């Protein structure tokens, strides 16, 4: 699986959009980009994933560049409860679940 | 749905003792994962199963660690003998497999302290 690079930490003001970047320059054509987050002491939680196109769900939006070498997770209106470690993961997915390898992630601190 | 259930939530034991962590995956999920999390090493994948069969155990630290999945609704991770460096939070996760999103559902974790 391709490796990812994320900033170690970021701050965001409550109510503003949080934009979390991820570089995955060695991604291959059949690898997906996944985002998970881990709120203190809890198990990681799935947020969103995508292959080529931008994706949106009730939690967030995922913007993947045309060359697929980087992506951005957007939390449109961050709240204090969004304070967490956010993991960007690149992973092969073929229909049968393969392994998910976590990096160090970005610690997002949402401030009042 | 009850989610992934892990037990015990907290375990304190002495070096050399056997530790058994348990996991009940979400009903109908056919993949199960064991992870370990420490401050130093972050989240590490130890082993995962598809349809009760171990697929990749390359993350298991050493022979002191063993994992089993006797049926689709139960898995154990055993450490024998335990050592202080095994202190960590151990997470179990399950996934539906098939043509789904590939999402993993994590349990609340088992916090192990080895004195």
Tab-separated table of C-alpha atoms in Angstrom:
chain	number	residue	atom	x	y	z
A	1	UNK	CA	0.000	0.000	0.000
A	2	UNK	CA	1.174	3.524	-0.800
A	3	UNK	CA	2.388	5.692	2.051
A	4	UNK	CA	0.779	8.966	3.009
A	5	UNK	CA	2.116	12.210	4.457
A	6	UNK	CA	0.028	14.393	6.750
A	7	UNK	CA	0.848	17.412	8.888
A	8	UNK	CA	1.194	16.361	12.534
A	9	UNK	CA	-1.258	18.946	13.835
A	10	UNK	CA	-3.722	21.636	12.818
A	11	UNK	CA	-6.030	24.086	14.517
A	12	UNK	CA	-9.443	25.213	13.378
A	13	UNK	CA	-11.951	27.679	14.770
A	14	UNK	CA	-15.322	26.295	15.744
A	15	UNK	CA	-17.880	26.804	12.989
A	16	UNK	CA	-15.263	27.221	10.294
A	17	UNK	CA	-14.326	24.666	7.682
A	18	UNK	CA	-11.445	22.351	8.542
A	19	UNK	CA	-9.317	21.359	5.560
A	20	UNK	CA	-6.995	18.461	6.240
A	21	UNK	CA	-4.398	17.727	3.529
A	22	UNK	CA	-2.819	14.411	2.634
A	23	UNK	CA	-0.065	13.592	0.162
A	24	UNK	CA	0.047	10.168	-1.463
A	25	UNK	CA	2.342	10.679	-4.426
A	26	UNK	CA	3.035	6.946	-4.908
A	27	UNK	CA	-0.602	5.921	-5.109
A	28	UNK	CA	-1.383	3.358	-7.792
A	29	UNK	CA	-4.401	3.271	-10.067
A	30	UNK	CA	-6.398	0.731	-8.064
A	31	UNK	CA	-5.773	2.168	-4.619
A	32	UNK	CA	-8.462	4.067	-2.756
A	33	UNK	CA	-8.053	6.964	-0.348
A	34	UNK	CA	-9.703	6.379	3.037
A	35	UNK	CA	-10.136	8.744	5.948
A	36	UNK	CA	-10.695	7.676	9.530
A	37	UNK	CA	-10.650	9.613	12.747
A	38	UNK	CA	-9.993	8.680	16.342
A	39	UNK	CA	-11.502	10.666	19.132
A	40	UNK	CA	-9.548	10.378	22.345
A	41	UNK	CA	-9.494	6.822	23.748
A	42	UNK	CA	-12.117	5.557	21.312
A	43	UNK	CA	-11.726	3.168	18.407
A	44	UNK	CA	-11.125	4.731	14.982
A	45	UNK	CA	-14.203	5.746	13.042
A	46	UNK	CA	-14.653	5.627	9.281
A	47	UNK	CA	-15.342	8.980	7.646
A	48	UNK	CA	-15.223	8.677	3.876
A	49	UNK	CA	-13.321	7.135	0.984
A	50	UNK	CA	-12.836	7.696	-2.738
A	51	UNK	CA	-10.979	6.560	-5.828
A	52	UNK	CA	-10.938	9.374	-8.380
A	53	UNK	CA	-13.990	11.537	-7.968
A	54	UNK	CA	-14.784	13.913	-5.166
A	55	UNK	CA	-17.046	12.411	-2.561
A	56	UNK	CA	-19.418	13.845	0.008
A	57	UNK	CA	-21.401	12.325	2.838
A	58	UNK	CA	-23.081	13.549	5.975
A	59	UNK	CA	-19.776	13.857	7.791
A	60	UNK	CA	-17.345	15.334	5.304
A	61	UNK	CA	-16.205	15.939	1.743
A	62	UNK	CA	-13.188	14.379	0.085
A	63	UNK	CA	-11.418	16.240	-2.692
A	64	UNK	CA	-8.899	14.194	-4.711
A	65	UNK	CA	-6.621	15.964	-7.168
A	66	UNK	CA	-6.777	14.967	-10.808
A	67	UNK	CA	-3.389	13.246	-10.655
A	68	UNK	CA	-4.516	11.534	-7.431
A	69	UNK	CA	-1.268	12.398	-5.680
A	70	UNK	CA	-2.974	14.336	-2.927
A	71	UNK	CA	-6.345	14.815	-1.308
A	72	UNK	CA	-8.112	17.049	1.182
A	73	UNK	CA	-10.684	16.110	3.768
A	74	UNK	CA	-13.120	18.928	4.457
A	75	UNK	CA	-15.239	19.211	7.574
A	76	UNK	CA	-17.568	22.024	6.491
A	77	UNK	CA	-18.527	23.377	9.914
A	78	UNK	CA	-16.152	22.077	12.549
A	79	UNK	CA	-17.416	21.626	16.096
A	80	UNK	CA	-15.545	20.951	19.319
A	81	UNK	CA	-16.561	17.292	18.967
A	82	UNK	CA	-14.510	17.080	15.770
A	83	UNK	CA	-11.308	17.389	17.792
A	84	UNK	CA	-9.546	14.122	16.993
A	85	UNK	CA	-6.670	12.469	15.158
A	86	UNK	CA	-7.467	12.152	11.457
A	87	UNK	CA	-5.854	9.384	9.442
A	88	UNK	CA	-5.460	9.373	5.676
A	89	UNK	CA	-4.908	5.849	4.363
A	90	UNK	CA	-4.286	4.551	0.883
A	91	UNK	CA	-5.451	1.022	0.412
A	92	UNK	CA	-6.095	-1.606	-2.187
A	93	UNK	CA	-9.684	-2.635	-2.234
A	94	UNK	CA	-10.965	-5.414	-4.430
A	95	UNK	CA	-14.235	-6.374	-2.809
A	96	UNK	CA	-12.661	-8.588	-0.213
A	97	UNK	CA	-11.532	-6.625	2.776
A	98	UNK	CA	-7.789	-6.098	2.831
A	99	UNK	CA	-5.676	-4.720	5.591
A	100	UNK	CA	-5.822	-1.086	6.675
A	101	UNK	CA	-2.482	0.420	7.705
A	102	UNK	CA	-2.592	3.558	9.855
A	103	UNK	CA	0.100	6.237	9.824
A	104	UNK	CA	0.613	8.946	12.417
A	105	UNK	CA	-2.306	11.100	11.293
A	106	UNK	CA	-3.119	14.765	11.886
A	107	UNK	CA	-4.269	15.937	15.298
A	108	UNK	CA	-7.025	18.463	14.674
A	109	UNK	CA	-7.797	20.809	17.527
A	110	UNK	CA	-11.062	22.709	17.130
A	111	UNK	CA	-11.026	25.829	19.269
A	112	UNK	CA	-13.974	27.886	20.530
B	1	UNK	CA	-26.804	-3.187	16.266
B	2	UNK	CA	-24.539	-3.713	19.279
B	3	UNK	CA	-21.331	-2.998	17.400
B	4	UNK	CA	-18.039	-4.763	17.965
B	5	UNK	CA	-17.811	-5.925	21.559
B	6	UNK	CA	-14.483	-6.341	23.312
B	7	UNK	CA	-13.685	-7.674	26.745
B	8	UNK	CA	-12.245	-6.944	29.154
B	9	UNK	CA	-12.194	-3.179	28.793
B	10	UNK	CA	-9.343	-2.904	31.251
B	11	UNK	CA	-6.851	-5.507	32.400
B	12	UNK	CA	-3.999	-5.135	34.835
B	13	UNK	CA	-1.714	-8.105	35.219
B	14	UNK	CA	1.765	-9.004	36.288
B	15	UNK	CA	4.627	-9.888	34.036
B	16	UNK	CA	4.611	-13.554	33.082
B	17	UNK	CA	0.871	-14.013	33.362
B	18	UNK	CA	-1.310	-15.143	30.489
B	19	UNK	CA	-3.675	-12.555	29.036
B	20	UNK	CA	-6.688	-13.333	26.863
B	21	UNK	CA	-8.554	-10.584	25.051
B	22	UNK	CA	-11.907	-11.319	23.477
B	23	UNK	CA	-13.836	-9.904	20.575
B	24	UNK	CA	-17.331	-10.384	19.213
B	25	UNK	CA	-17.627	-8.931	15.712
B	26	UNK	CA	-20.785	-7.450	14.229
B	27	UNK	CA	-23.108	-10.202	13.090
B	28	UNK	CA	-22.750	-10.911	9.379
B	29	UNK	CA	-19.280	-9.418	9.073
B	30	UNK	CA	-16.775	-11.809	7.584
B	31	UNK	CA	-13.499	-10.005	8.276
B	32	UNK	CA	-11.944	-9.412	11.673
B	33	UNK	CA	-8.873	-7.394	12.596
B	34	UNK	CA	-6.736	-7.026	15.725
B	35	UNK	CA	-4.802	-3.787	16.230
B	36	UNK	CA	-2.516	-2.566	18.992
B	37	UNK	CA	-2.030	1.100	19.861
B	38	UNK	CA	0.785	2.683	21.847
B	39	UNK	CA	2.069	6.229	22.054
B	40	UNK	CA	5.384	5.228	20.549
B	41	UNK	CA	4.204	3.079	17.649
B	42	UNK	CA	0.673	4.309	16.979
B	43	UNK	CA	-1.913	1.889	15.581
B	44	UNK	CA	-0.375	-1.368	14.418
B	45	UNK	CA	-2.205	-4.147	12.608
B	46	UNK	CA	-1.432	-7.446	14.310
B	47	UNK	CA	-3.506	-9.949	12.349
B	48	UNK	CA	-6.648	-10.207	10.295
B	49	UNK	CA	-9.061	-12.976	9.390
B	50	UNK	CA	-11.384	-13.495	6.437
B	51	UNK	CA	-14.159	-16.038	6.978
B	52	UNK	CA	-12.464	-17.209	10.197
B	53	UNK	CA	-9.186	-17.952	8.404
B	54	UNK	CA	-6.041	-15.981	9.318
B	55	UNK	CA	-4.922	-14.121	6.198
B	56	UNK	CA	-2.008	-12.009	7.390
B	57	UNK	CA	-0.311	-12.356	10.770
B	58	UNK	CA	2.883	-10.550	9.811
B	59	UNK	CA	2.185	-7.896	12.434
B	60	UNK	CA	2.143	-10.318	15.346
B	61	UNK	CA	5.163	-9.277	17.434
B	62	UNK	CA	6.477	-12.683	18.402
B	63	UNK	CA	5.537	-16.186	19.401
B	64	UNK	CA	4.124	-14.988	22.691
B	65	UNK	CA	1.143	-13.651	20.747
B	66	UNK	CA	-1.502	-15.888	19.230
B	67	UNK	CA	-4.954	-15.231	17.793
B	68	UNK	CA	-7.810	-17.547	17.020
B	69	UNK	CA	-11.206	-17.270	15.442
B	70	UNK	CA	-13.055	-20.527	16.146
B	71	UNK	CA	-16.297	-19.250	14.626
B	72	UNK	CA	-17.764	-16.207	12.921
B	73	UNK	CA	-18.892	-14.621	16.164
B	74	UNK	CA	-15.823	-14.870	18.373
B	75	UNK	CA	-12.106	-14.222	18.349
B	76	UNK	CA	-9.365	-14.205	20.969
B	77	UNK	CA	-5.938	-12.637	21.197
B	78	UNK	CA	-3.700	-14.328	23.707
B	79	UNK	CA	-0.384	-13.191	25.150
B	80	UNK	CA	1.634	-15.781	27.040
B	81	UNK	CA	3.764	-14.865	28.886
B	82	UNK	CA	2.959	-11.168	29.078
B	83	UNK	CA	5.672	-8.519	29.411
B	84	UNK	CA	5.534	-4.820	30.412
B	85	UNK	CA	6.187	-3.780	26.787
B	86	UNK	CA	2.884	-5.417	25.831
B	87	UNK	CA	1.049	-2.652	27.679
B	88	UNK	CA	-1.191	-0.993	25.094
B	89	UNK	CA	-4.753	-0.589	23.943
B	90	UNK	CA	-5.841	-3.507	21.788
B	91	UNK	CA	-8.597	-2.865	19.278
B	92	UNK	CA	-10.707	-5.366	17.433
B	93	UNK	CA	-12.506	-4.370	14.228
B	94	UNK	CA	-14.812	-6.140	11.813
B	95	UNK	CA	-15.874	-5.511	8.242
B	96	UNK	CA	-18.682	-6.843	6.082
B	97	UNK	CA	-16.434	-7.712	3.165
B	98	UNK	CA	-17.932	-8.322	-0.240
B	99	UNK	CA	-18.892	-5.365	-2.397
B	100	UNK	CA	-19.195	-2.870	0.407
B	101	UNK	CA	-17.237	0.282	1.204
B	102	UNK	CA	-14.430	-1.611	2.886
B	103	UNK	CA	-15.277	0.220	6.100
B	104	UNK	CA	-13.922	-1.212	9.325
B	105	UNK	CA	-15.996	-0.982	12.482
B	106	UNK	CA	-13.904	-0.754	15.639
B	107	UNK	CA	-14.650	-1.785	19.176
B	108	UNK	CA	-13.958	0.367	22.213
B	109	UNK	CA	-10.660	-1.372	22.869
B	110	UNK	CA	-9.090	-3.331	25.717
B	111	UNK	CA	-6.535	-1.403	27.748
B	112	UNK	CA	-3.824	-3.761	28.973
B	113	UNK	CA	-1.317	-2.872	31.655
B	114	UNK	CA	1.436	-5.361	32.433
B	115	UNK	CA	3.326	-4.587	35.621
